[in-house]
């Protein structure tokens, strides 16, 4: 065994910790071999086979948590194609036993192909990612790879709390049969999440005109705020002093001319600009802007006992959020009556042949279960329903002087991600320059560095976004439903405000949690080059669609109460305005396809395809081609039909080209003769694509 010849420090694998080990262990045991004594591996509490003397890097764990690949692309072949850009050798599992005896060389090639793909995926993506996280998270590599992003967040917070001399709170414990203020038993409570809405369906292409019906008053508003908008974009977003800009007024005049021309003809048919306007790192930046942290959620009693609670103090920031609860219609008195009935009853023993137990002998969890079951039966008979849903807007006070260790942790992690994102852009430019010079070694080096920094910024993005989700995680030390609700409600208001403006100057298509897909007229102001005397930034490109939304965010969502500790000895704070919430502009794109719903009056959320200007697929959401276990025929059909949306010069021609592809596949299904289906000789061969569902999530 190689394990006996030398000490193995690192085992690299893809799902090997689960699949073949039990089979190998059972075979070895049948032959009298103890695998633990031979190679030192045994099953742990998670069912994985590990050895205490080495690290086990399972690439599958990285693919599932940090690769941002769709669920249907988590196997080695799909991940290698997406990340490494090639297709490893693939064999039908049913043919492997036959090949082991008849074609051993083919089977060996398949095995080596998987090993090579796993090795390169690890070296290019997993290794730098795990190494980077291990430098800031106090865990061993195995745990950094396997633990959930919420656990990693908590470990990071515990380190920062320790350095700030803050005692760790106890883990959040479940409160059984909690009562509402008016005495109803709560079945569940949560907050209203982000706002997602599908507004339009159809085919939108940048080379096919569409109809715009705009509001002239909106353009008057934009014209009046052009100087303020550009000033904010130059000074706040780009960090460039306005006195160093040489063509400020020229750019303002150019934008005004375009806006006034749109105002003069508000109803027009024009080629669209397809944009995705999204807020960069929205939830983390809402947390940072408003100094949100679980320990800062205070009530009147806390503020009344605070030394800083003096007349004129502006350390209490009040923010709204939406609470949603499901409770039972029975009143408090009815609930107490049921409790009294249960106290006089006997319940099954904990162990067989034991004595029946009284109600007070049950655990609190069992008591809550029996109370809820009896109360549900009572409500079903008395009220003809067991649940009532209530939605209410609540206001929570956020202390702006609470120790900022949570906010500081989020800010440090965000800045670290921005650093990697900036380096990714730098190496992307270097790669383009190397390709032009034709230096093969330099191209390879730049490509590797680009992949490295892209992997690192994606890894940090995953954990950065988890700081919001962590506060609602069961058992979290820093738990706060109020904070999560405020973050979501503020984000929804930002997107809703953006939609209200876009509706008047263009057409919003789809609202995401953190962005808005829209089409604007082709004559709408886009990108403008700002020239300056600054040696580091002689030219800066400003995107007007993003700038016009950012000035609205600044005016509506800036925190003017943000306080920072200036002198720890005298506990003096300095108050300033804070806003790090900015829209980013992606696009323009070539086309966006939003399918219609089968039901009249309904729209399909999070289901669209977007194409880049070069015809490549930029984004795909909600289609079966990305899902695991869907009909293979549907996947093949969707893969071929997407290209048809880019053909033709009018909408009629587009739909005709799509219909042609659809008709072909309908013929494949209905024809009883050979139809030349991708090499299939007869309709019987259609069984493979029609039946190739490895997992049946619903009836076909």
Short mmCIF file of N, CA and C in Angstrom, two decimals, residues 263-427:
data_model
loop_
_atom_site.label_atom_id
_atom_site.label_comp_id
_atom_site.label_asym_id
_atom_site.label_seq_id
_atom_site.Cartn_x
_atom_site.Cartn_y
_atom_site.Cartn_z
N UNK A 263 -37.82 63.45 -24.05
CA UNK A 263 -38.99 64.11 -23.46
C UNK A 263 -39.93 64.64 -24.55
N UNK A 264 -39.35 65.15 -25.64
CA UNK A 264 -40.15 65.72 -26.72
C UNK A 264 -40.97 64.67 -27.45
N UNK A 265 -40.43 63.45 -27.57
CA UNK A 265 -41.17 62.36 -28.23
C UNK A 265 -41.25 61.17 -27.26
N UNK A 266 -42.15 61.22 -26.27
CA UNK A 266 -42.19 60.16 -25.25
C UNK A 266 -42.71 58.82 -25.76
N UNK A 267 -43.56 58.84 -26.79
CA UNK A 267 -44.08 57.60 -27.36
C UNK A 267 -43.32 57.31 -28.65
N UNK A 268 -42.56 56.23 -28.64
CA UNK A 268 -41.73 55.94 -29.81
C UNK A 268 -41.50 54.44 -29.95
N UNK A 269 -41.16 54.05 -31.17
CA UNK A 269 -40.74 52.67 -31.45
C UNK A 269 -39.26 52.73 -31.80
N UNK A 270 -38.45 52.07 -30.98
CA UNK A 270 -37.00 52.23 -31.08
C UNK A 270 -36.31 50.95 -30.63
N UNK A 271 -35.11 50.71 -31.16
CA UNK A 271 -34.33 49.55 -30.70
C UNK A 271 -33.99 49.73 -29.22
N UNK A 272 -34.09 48.67 -28.43
CA UNK A 272 -33.88 48.82 -26.99
C UNK A 272 -32.43 48.58 -26.56
N UNK A 273 -32.10 49.13 -25.40
CA UNK A 273 -30.86 48.80 -24.69
C UNK A 273 -31.25 47.89 -23.53
N UNK A 274 -30.74 46.66 -23.53
CA UNK A 274 -31.11 45.69 -22.49
C UNK A 274 -30.06 45.75 -21.38
N UNK A 275 -30.49 46.15 -20.18
CA UNK A 275 -29.57 46.34 -19.07
C UNK A 275 -30.00 45.52 -17.85
N UNK A 276 -29.01 45.16 -17.05
CA UNK A 276 -29.27 44.62 -15.71
C UNK A 276 -28.64 45.59 -14.73
N UNK A 277 -29.48 46.31 -13.99
CA UNK A 277 -29.02 47.27 -12.99
C UNK A 277 -29.15 46.61 -11.63
N UNK A 278 -28.03 46.20 -11.04
CA UNK A 278 -28.09 45.50 -9.76
C UNK A 278 -27.20 46.20 -8.74
N UNK A 279 -27.56 46.04 -7.47
CA UNK A 279 -26.80 46.64 -6.37
C UNK A 279 -25.65 45.71 -6.02
N UNK A 280 -24.43 46.23 -6.04
CA UNK A 280 -23.26 45.42 -5.71
C UNK A 280 -23.26 45.04 -4.24
N UNK A 281 -23.17 43.72 -3.95
CA UNK A 281 -23.16 43.21 -2.57
C UNK A 281 -24.23 43.92 -1.74
N UNK A 282 -25.49 43.82 -2.17
CA UNK A 282 -26.55 44.63 -1.59
C UNK A 282 -26.74 44.41 -0.10
N UNK A 283 -26.94 43.16 0.33
CA UNK A 283 -27.22 42.91 1.74
C UNK A 283 -26.05 43.29 2.65
N UNK A 284 -24.80 42.91 2.32
CA UNK A 284 -23.68 43.37 3.16
C UNK A 284 -23.59 44.89 3.23
N UNK A 285 -23.84 45.59 2.12
CA UNK A 285 -23.73 47.05 2.13
C UNK A 285 -24.88 47.71 2.88
N UNK A 286 -26.05 47.08 2.90
CA UNK A 286 -27.15 47.59 3.74
C UNK A 286 -26.77 47.45 5.21
N UNK A 287 -26.15 46.33 5.56
CA UNK A 287 -25.68 46.12 6.93
C UNK A 287 -24.66 47.18 7.32
N UNK A 288 -23.70 47.46 6.43
CA UNK A 288 -22.64 48.42 6.73
C UNK A 288 -23.17 49.85 6.77
N UNK A 289 -24.07 50.19 5.87
CA UNK A 289 -24.60 51.56 5.82
C UNK A 289 -25.39 51.90 7.08
N UNK A 290 -26.18 50.96 7.56
CA UNK A 290 -27.07 51.24 8.70
C UNK A 290 -26.53 50.74 10.02
N UNK A 291 -25.28 50.25 10.01
CA UNK A 291 -24.61 49.75 11.23
C UNK A 291 -25.47 48.67 11.91
N UNK A 292 -25.98 47.76 11.08
CA UNK A 292 -26.85 46.70 11.58
C UNK A 292 -26.03 45.56 12.15
N UNK A 293 -26.36 45.14 13.36
CA UNK A 293 -25.77 43.96 13.97
C UNK A 293 -26.73 43.45 15.03
N UNK A 294 -26.75 42.14 15.26
CA UNK A 294 -27.74 41.57 16.18
C UNK A 294 -27.73 42.21 17.57
N UNK A 295 -26.55 42.50 18.08
CA UNK A 295 -26.46 43.08 19.43
C UNK A 295 -26.94 44.52 19.48
N UNK A 296 -27.13 45.16 18.31
CA UNK A 296 -27.56 46.56 18.28
C UNK A 296 -29.07 46.71 18.23
N UNK A 297 -29.81 45.59 18.14
CA UNK A 297 -31.27 45.65 18.14
C UNK A 297 -31.74 45.86 19.59
N UNK A 298 -32.19 47.06 19.91
CA UNK A 298 -32.50 47.40 21.31
C UNK A 298 -33.97 47.79 21.44
N UNK A 299 -34.44 47.79 22.70
CA UNK A 299 -35.82 48.21 22.97
C UNK A 299 -35.79 49.41 23.92
N UNK A 300 -36.96 49.88 24.31
CA UNK A 300 -37.05 51.07 25.15
C UNK A 300 -36.39 50.86 26.51
N UNK A 301 -36.52 49.65 27.06
CA UNK A 301 -35.93 49.38 28.37
C UNK A 301 -34.41 49.48 28.31
N UNK A 302 -33.82 48.94 27.23
CA UNK A 302 -32.37 49.01 27.08
C UNK A 302 -31.90 50.45 26.96
N UNK A 303 -32.61 51.23 26.14
CA UNK A 303 -32.23 52.64 25.95
C UNK A 303 -32.43 53.45 27.23
N UNK A 304 -33.46 53.13 28.00
CA UNK A 304 -33.72 53.88 29.24
C UNK A 304 -32.59 53.71 30.24
N UNK A 305 -31.93 52.56 30.22
CA UNK A 305 -30.83 52.30 31.16
C UNK A 305 -29.47 52.71 30.62
N UNK A 306 -29.43 53.28 29.40
CA UNK A 306 -28.16 53.60 28.75
C UNK A 306 -27.64 54.96 29.21
N UNK A 307 -26.33 55.05 29.43
CA UNK A 307 -25.71 56.31 29.86
C UNK A 307 -25.77 57.39 28.79
N UNK A 308 -25.87 56.96 27.52
CA UNK A 308 -25.86 57.93 26.42
C UNK A 308 -27.25 58.45 26.09
N UNK A 309 -28.26 57.96 26.78
CA UNK A 309 -29.64 58.36 26.48
C UNK A 309 -29.94 59.72 27.12
N UNK A 310 -29.55 60.77 26.40
CA UNK A 310 -29.73 62.15 26.87
C UNK A 310 -30.54 62.93 25.84
N UNK A 311 -31.12 64.05 26.24
CA UNK A 311 -31.86 64.87 25.26
C UNK A 311 -30.96 65.28 24.09
N UNK A 312 -31.47 65.10 22.88
CA UNK A 312 -30.70 65.47 21.69
C UNK A 312 -29.81 64.36 21.16
N UNK A 313 -29.74 63.22 21.84
CA UNK A 313 -28.90 62.11 21.37
C UNK A 313 -29.52 61.51 20.10
N UNK A 314 -28.68 61.30 19.10
CA UNK A 314 -29.18 60.76 17.82
C UNK A 314 -28.62 59.37 17.55
N UNK A 315 -28.43 58.59 18.61
CA UNK A 315 -27.84 57.26 18.46
C UNK A 315 -28.89 56.18 18.24
N UNK A 316 -30.16 56.56 18.26
CA UNK A 316 -31.23 55.58 18.05
C UNK A 316 -31.77 55.72 16.63
N UNK A 317 -31.46 54.74 15.78
CA UNK A 317 -31.96 54.76 14.39
C UNK A 317 -33.12 53.79 14.28
N UNK A 318 -34.28 54.31 13.94
CA UNK A 318 -35.48 53.47 13.85
C UNK A 318 -35.71 53.06 12.40
N UNK A 319 -35.86 51.75 12.19
CA UNK A 319 -36.05 51.21 10.85
C UNK A 319 -37.21 50.22 10.85
N UNK A 320 -37.91 50.16 9.74
CA UNK A 320 -39.10 49.30 9.65
C UNK A 320 -38.77 47.98 8.97
N UNK A 321 -39.58 46.98 9.26
CA UNK A 321 -39.50 45.67 8.61
C UNK A 321 -40.87 45.03 8.69
N UNK A 322 -41.08 43.99 7.91
CA UNK A 322 -42.39 43.33 7.87
C UNK A 322 -42.31 41.95 8.52
N UNK A 323 -43.17 41.76 9.50
CA UNK A 323 -43.25 40.49 10.23
C UNK A 323 -44.44 39.70 9.71
N UNK A 324 -44.23 38.39 9.52
CA UNK A 324 -45.33 37.51 9.09
C UNK A 324 -45.40 36.34 10.06
N UNK A 325 -46.58 36.10 10.60
CA UNK A 325 -46.74 35.01 11.55
C UNK A 325 -47.96 34.17 11.23
N UNK A 326 -47.85 32.87 11.53
CA UNK A 326 -48.99 31.96 11.43
C UNK A 326 -49.34 31.52 12.84
N UNK A 327 -50.56 31.76 13.26
CA UNK A 327 -50.95 31.40 14.62
C UNK A 327 -52.30 30.70 14.60
N UNK A 328 -52.61 30.05 15.73
CA UNK A 328 -53.89 29.34 15.85
C UNK A 328 -54.96 30.30 16.35
N UNK A 329 -56.18 30.17 15.84
CA UNK A 329 -57.23 31.15 16.19
C UNK A 329 -57.71 31.07 17.63
N UNK A 330 -57.39 30.00 18.36
CA UNK A 330 -57.85 29.87 19.75
C UNK A 330 -57.27 30.98 20.62
N UNK A 331 -58.06 31.44 21.60
CA UNK A 331 -57.63 32.53 22.48
C UNK A 331 -56.73 32.01 23.60
N UNK A 332 -56.20 32.95 24.38
CA UNK A 332 -55.32 32.58 25.49
C UNK A 332 -56.06 31.71 26.52
N UNK A 333 -57.31 32.08 26.83
CA UNK A 333 -58.06 31.31 27.83
C UNK A 333 -58.33 29.89 27.35
N UNK A 334 -58.63 29.73 26.06
CA UNK A 334 -58.86 28.39 25.51
C UNK A 334 -57.57 27.56 25.54
N UNK A 335 -56.45 28.21 25.29
CA UNK A 335 -55.15 27.53 25.35
C UNK A 335 -54.86 27.06 26.78
N UNK A 336 -55.14 27.92 27.77
CA UNK A 336 -54.90 27.53 29.16
C UNK A 336 -55.83 26.39 29.59
N UNK A 337 -57.05 26.40 29.07
CA UNK A 337 -58.00 25.34 29.41
C UNK A 337 -57.51 23.99 28.88
N UNK A 338 -56.94 23.99 27.67
CA UNK A 338 -56.40 22.75 27.10
C UNK A 338 -55.19 22.29 27.89
N UNK A 339 -54.37 23.23 28.37
CA UNK A 339 -53.23 22.86 29.21
C UNK A 339 -53.70 22.18 30.49
N UNK A 340 -54.76 22.70 31.09
CA UNK A 340 -55.30 22.10 32.31
C UNK A 340 -55.82 20.69 32.06
N UNK A 341 -56.45 20.47 30.90
CA UNK A 341 -56.93 19.13 30.55
C UNK A 341 -55.76 18.16 30.43
N UNK A 342 -54.69 18.60 29.79
CA UNK A 342 -53.53 17.73 29.58
C UNK A 342 -52.85 17.38 30.90
N UNK A 343 -52.89 18.30 31.86
CA UNK A 343 -52.23 18.05 33.14
C UNK A 343 -52.91 16.94 33.94
N UNK A 344 -54.14 16.63 33.58
CA UNK A 344 -54.86 15.56 34.30
C UNK A 344 -54.81 14.22 33.56
N UNK A 345 -54.09 14.17 32.44
CA UNK A 345 -54.03 12.96 31.64
C UNK A 345 -52.70 12.24 31.80
N UNK A 346 -52.68 10.97 31.37
CA UNK A 346 -51.46 10.16 31.37
C UNK A 346 -50.99 9.96 29.93
N UNK A 347 -49.66 9.81 29.78
CA UNK A 347 -49.07 9.70 28.44
C UNK A 347 -48.18 8.47 28.36
N UNK A 348 -47.92 7.98 27.15
CA UNK A 348 -47.14 6.74 27.00
C UNK A 348 -45.78 6.83 27.69
N UNK A 349 -45.26 5.68 28.15
CA UNK A 349 -43.96 5.68 28.84
C UNK A 349 -42.82 5.99 27.88
N UNK A 350 -41.71 6.41 28.45
CA UNK A 350 -40.54 6.74 27.64
C UNK A 350 -39.89 5.47 27.11
N UNK A 351 -39.93 4.39 27.91
CA UNK A 351 -39.34 3.12 27.52
C UNK A 351 -40.42 2.04 27.55
N UNK A 352 -40.25 0.97 26.76
CA UNK A 352 -41.23 -0.13 26.77
C UNK A 352 -41.40 -0.71 28.17
N UNK A 353 -42.65 -1.08 28.48
CA UNK A 353 -43.01 -1.68 29.77
C UNK A 353 -42.83 -0.72 30.94
N UNK A 354 -42.65 0.57 30.65
CA UNK A 354 -42.53 1.56 31.72
C UNK A 354 -43.90 2.04 32.18
N UNK A 355 -43.90 2.81 33.25
CA UNK A 355 -45.15 3.34 33.79
C UNK A 355 -45.60 4.55 32.97
N UNK A 356 -46.91 4.72 32.80
CA UNK A 356 -47.40 5.92 32.10
C UNK A 356 -46.92 7.19 32.80
N UNK A 357 -46.71 8.23 32.02
CA UNK A 357 -46.15 9.47 32.57
C UNK A 357 -47.21 10.56 32.68
N UNK A 358 -47.08 11.34 33.74
CA UNK A 358 -47.94 12.52 33.88
C UNK A 358 -47.41 13.64 32.97
N UNK A 359 -48.24 14.65 32.78
CA UNK A 359 -47.86 15.73 31.85
C UNK A 359 -46.59 16.44 32.31
N UNK A 360 -46.47 16.66 33.63
CA UNK A 360 -45.30 17.39 34.12
C UNK A 360 -44.01 16.56 34.01
N UNK A 361 -44.14 15.25 33.77
CA UNK A 361 -42.95 14.40 33.62
C UNK A 361 -42.41 14.41 32.19
N UNK A 362 -43.16 14.95 31.26
CA UNK A 362 -42.70 15.02 29.88
C UNK A 362 -41.66 16.11 29.72
N UNK A 363 -40.83 15.97 28.69
CA UNK A 363 -39.88 17.04 28.37
C UNK A 363 -40.64 18.24 27.82
N UNK A 364 -40.01 19.41 27.85
CA UNK A 364 -40.69 20.61 27.36
C UNK A 364 -41.07 20.47 25.88
N UNK A 365 -40.25 19.78 25.11
CA UNK A 365 -40.53 19.58 23.69
C UNK A 365 -41.76 18.69 23.51
N UNK A 366 -41.86 17.63 24.32
CA UNK A 366 -43.02 16.74 24.23
C UNK A 366 -44.29 17.45 24.68
N UNK A 367 -44.18 18.24 25.75
CA UNK A 367 -45.35 19.00 26.22
C UNK A 367 -45.87 19.93 25.12
N UNK A 368 -44.94 20.63 24.45
CA UNK A 368 -45.34 21.56 23.38
C UNK A 368 -46.00 20.81 22.23
N UNK A 369 -45.49 19.60 21.93
CA UNK A 369 -46.05 18.81 20.84
C UNK A 369 -47.49 18.41 21.15
N UNK A 370 -47.74 17.92 22.37
CA UNK A 370 -49.10 17.50 22.74
C UNK A 370 -50.03 18.71 22.83
N UNK A 371 -49.52 19.84 23.35
CA UNK A 371 -50.35 21.04 23.44
C UNK A 371 -50.78 21.52 22.05
N UNK A 372 -49.84 21.53 21.13
CA UNK A 372 -50.13 22.02 19.78
C UNK A 372 -51.09 21.08 19.05
N UNK A 373 -50.90 19.77 19.24
CA UNK A 373 -51.78 18.80 18.58
C UNK A 373 -53.20 18.92 19.11
N UNK A 374 -53.35 19.01 20.43
CA UNK A 374 -54.69 19.13 21.02
C UNK A 374 -55.34 20.45 20.62
N UNK A 375 -54.54 21.52 20.59
CA UNK A 375 -55.07 22.83 20.22
C UNK A 375 -55.49 22.86 18.75
N UNK A 376 -54.73 22.19 17.89
CA UNK A 376 -55.07 22.13 16.46
C UNK A 376 -56.39 21.38 16.26
N UNK A 377 -56.58 20.27 17.00
CA UNK A 377 -57.84 19.52 16.91
C UNK A 377 -59.02 20.38 17.36
N UNK A 378 -58.80 21.15 18.44
CA UNK A 378 -59.86 22.01 18.96
C UNK A 378 -60.22 23.11 17.95
N UNK A 379 -59.20 23.74 17.35
CA UNK A 379 -59.43 24.83 16.39
C UNK A 379 -60.13 24.30 15.14
N UNK A 380 -59.80 23.08 14.74
CA UNK A 380 -60.42 22.50 13.55
C UNK A 380 -61.93 22.34 13.76
N UNK A 381 -62.31 21.98 14.99
CA UNK A 381 -63.74 21.78 15.28
C UNK A 381 -64.45 23.11 15.57
N UNK A 382 -63.80 23.96 16.36
CA UNK A 382 -64.47 25.19 16.81
C UNK A 382 -64.41 26.31 15.78
N UNK A 383 -63.28 26.44 15.07
CA UNK A 383 -63.09 27.57 14.15
C UNK A 383 -63.06 27.16 12.68
N UNK A 384 -63.11 25.84 12.41
CA UNK A 384 -63.06 25.30 11.04
C UNK A 384 -61.75 25.65 10.31
N UNK A 385 -60.73 26.01 11.05
CA UNK A 385 -59.40 26.28 10.49
C UNK A 385 -58.39 26.19 11.62
N UNK A 386 -57.16 25.89 11.26
CA UNK A 386 -56.13 25.75 12.30
C UNK A 386 -55.06 26.83 12.21
N UNK A 387 -55.05 27.62 11.12
CA UNK A 387 -54.03 28.65 10.96
C UNK A 387 -54.65 29.98 10.53
N UNK A 388 -54.10 31.04 11.06
CA UNK A 388 -54.42 32.40 10.61
C UNK A 388 -53.09 33.08 10.32
N UNK A 389 -52.97 33.67 9.13
CA UNK A 389 -51.73 34.35 8.75
C UNK A 389 -51.89 35.85 8.94
N UNK A 390 -50.92 36.45 9.59
CA UNK A 390 -50.97 37.88 9.87
C UNK A 390 -49.69 38.54 9.38
N UNK A 391 -49.83 39.69 8.73
CA UNK A 391 -48.69 40.46 8.22
C UNK A 391 -48.74 41.83 8.87
N UNK A 392 -47.67 42.24 9.51
CA UNK A 392 -47.67 43.56 10.13
C UNK A 392 -46.30 44.23 9.99
N UNK A 393 -46.33 45.54 9.92
CA UNK A 393 -45.09 46.32 9.81
C UNK A 393 -44.63 46.70 11.21
N UNK A 394 -43.38 46.40 11.49
CA UNK A 394 -42.83 46.68 12.81
C UNK A 394 -41.66 47.65 12.70
N UNK A 395 -41.41 48.35 13.79
CA UNK A 395 -40.30 49.31 13.85
C UNK A 395 -39.33 48.86 14.93
N UNK A 396 -38.06 48.78 14.58
CA UNK A 396 -37.02 48.36 15.53
C UNK A 396 -35.97 49.46 15.64
N UNK A 397 -35.47 49.64 16.84
CA UNK A 397 -34.43 50.64 17.09
C UNK A 397 -33.05 50.00 16.99
N UNK A 398 -32.17 50.63 16.21
CA UNK A 398 -30.79 50.14 16.07
C UNK A 398 -29.87 51.11 16.78
N UNK A 399 -29.13 50.62 17.75
CA UNK A 399 -28.17 51.45 18.48
C UNK A 399 -26.96 51.73 17.60
N UNK A 400 -26.65 53.01 17.40
CA UNK A 400 -25.52 53.40 16.55
C UNK A 400 -24.21 53.50 17.33
N UNK A 401 -24.27 53.18 18.65
CA UNK A 401 -23.05 53.23 19.46
C UNK A 401 -22.65 51.87 20.01
N UNK A 402 -23.35 50.83 19.59
CA UNK A 402 -23.00 49.47 20.01
C UNK A 402 -21.61 49.11 19.47
N UNK A 403 -20.87 48.30 20.22
CA UNK A 403 -19.54 47.86 19.75
C UNK A 403 -19.66 47.30 18.34
N UNK A 404 -18.82 47.79 17.44
CA UNK A 404 -19.01 47.53 16.00
C UNK A 404 -18.24 46.32 15.49
N UNK A 405 -17.98 45.32 16.35
CA UNK A 405 -17.16 44.19 15.90
C UNK A 405 -17.82 43.43 14.74
N UNK A 406 -19.17 43.29 14.78
CA UNK A 406 -19.87 42.56 13.71
C UNK A 406 -19.75 43.33 12.39
N UNK A 407 -20.03 44.62 12.43
CA UNK A 407 -19.95 45.45 11.23
C UNK A 407 -18.51 45.49 10.70
N UNK A 408 -17.55 45.59 11.62
CA UNK A 408 -16.14 45.63 11.20
C UNK A 408 -15.73 44.33 10.51
N UNK A 409 -16.26 43.20 11.00
CA UNK A 409 -15.95 41.91 10.37
C UNK A 409 -16.50 41.85 8.95
N UNK A 410 -17.74 42.29 8.79
CA UNK A 410 -18.35 42.30 7.45
C UNK A 410 -17.59 43.24 6.52
N UNK A 411 -17.20 44.42 7.04
CA UNK A 411 -16.49 45.39 6.19
C UNK A 411 -15.13 44.85 5.76
N UNK A 412 -14.41 44.23 6.68
CA UNK A 412 -13.09 43.67 6.34
C UNK A 412 -13.22 42.58 5.28
N UNK A 413 -14.26 41.74 5.42
CA UNK A 413 -14.46 40.66 4.46
C UNK A 413 -14.88 41.23 3.10
N UNK A 414 -15.73 42.27 3.11
CA UNK A 414 -16.15 42.88 1.85
C UNK A 414 -14.96 43.53 1.14
N UNK A 415 -14.13 44.27 1.90
CA UNK A 415 -12.98 44.93 1.29
C UNK A 415 -11.99 43.92 0.75
N UNK A 416 -11.87 42.80 1.46
CA UNK A 416 -10.98 41.73 0.98
C UNK A 416 -11.49 41.17 -0.35
N UNK A 417 -12.80 41.01 -0.46
CA UNK A 417 -13.37 40.53 -1.72
C UNK A 417 -13.18 41.55 -2.84
N UNK A 418 -13.40 42.84 -2.53
CA UNK A 418 -13.19 43.89 -3.54
C UNK A 418 -11.75 43.91 -4.03
N UNK A 419 -10.82 43.62 -3.11
CA UNK A 419 -9.40 43.58 -3.49
C UNK A 419 -9.16 42.47 -4.51
N UNK A 420 -9.71 41.27 -4.24
CA UNK A 420 -9.55 40.15 -5.17
C UNK A 420 -10.27 40.44 -6.49
N UNK A 421 -11.43 41.12 -6.41
CA UNK A 421 -12.18 41.45 -7.62
C UNK A 421 -11.39 42.42 -8.49
N UNK A 422 -10.73 43.40 -7.83
CA UNK A 422 -9.90 44.34 -8.57
C UNK A 422 -8.71 43.68 -9.23
N UNK A 423 -8.07 42.74 -8.50
CA UNK A 423 -6.94 42.01 -9.07
C UNK A 423 -7.38 41.12 -10.23
N UNK A 424 -8.60 40.59 -10.13
CA UNK A 424 -9.13 39.78 -11.24
C UNK A 424 -9.25 40.61 -12.51
N UNK A 425 -9.73 41.85 -12.37
CA UNK A 425 -9.84 42.74 -13.53
C UNK A 425 -8.46 43.10 -14.09
N UNK A 426 -7.49 43.32 -13.18
CA UNK A 426 -6.12 43.65 -13.61
C UNK A 426 -5.53 42.53 -14.45
N UNK A 427 -5.67 41.29 -13.96
CA UNK A 427 -5.08 40.16 -14.69
C UNK A 427 -5.86 39.83 -15.95
#
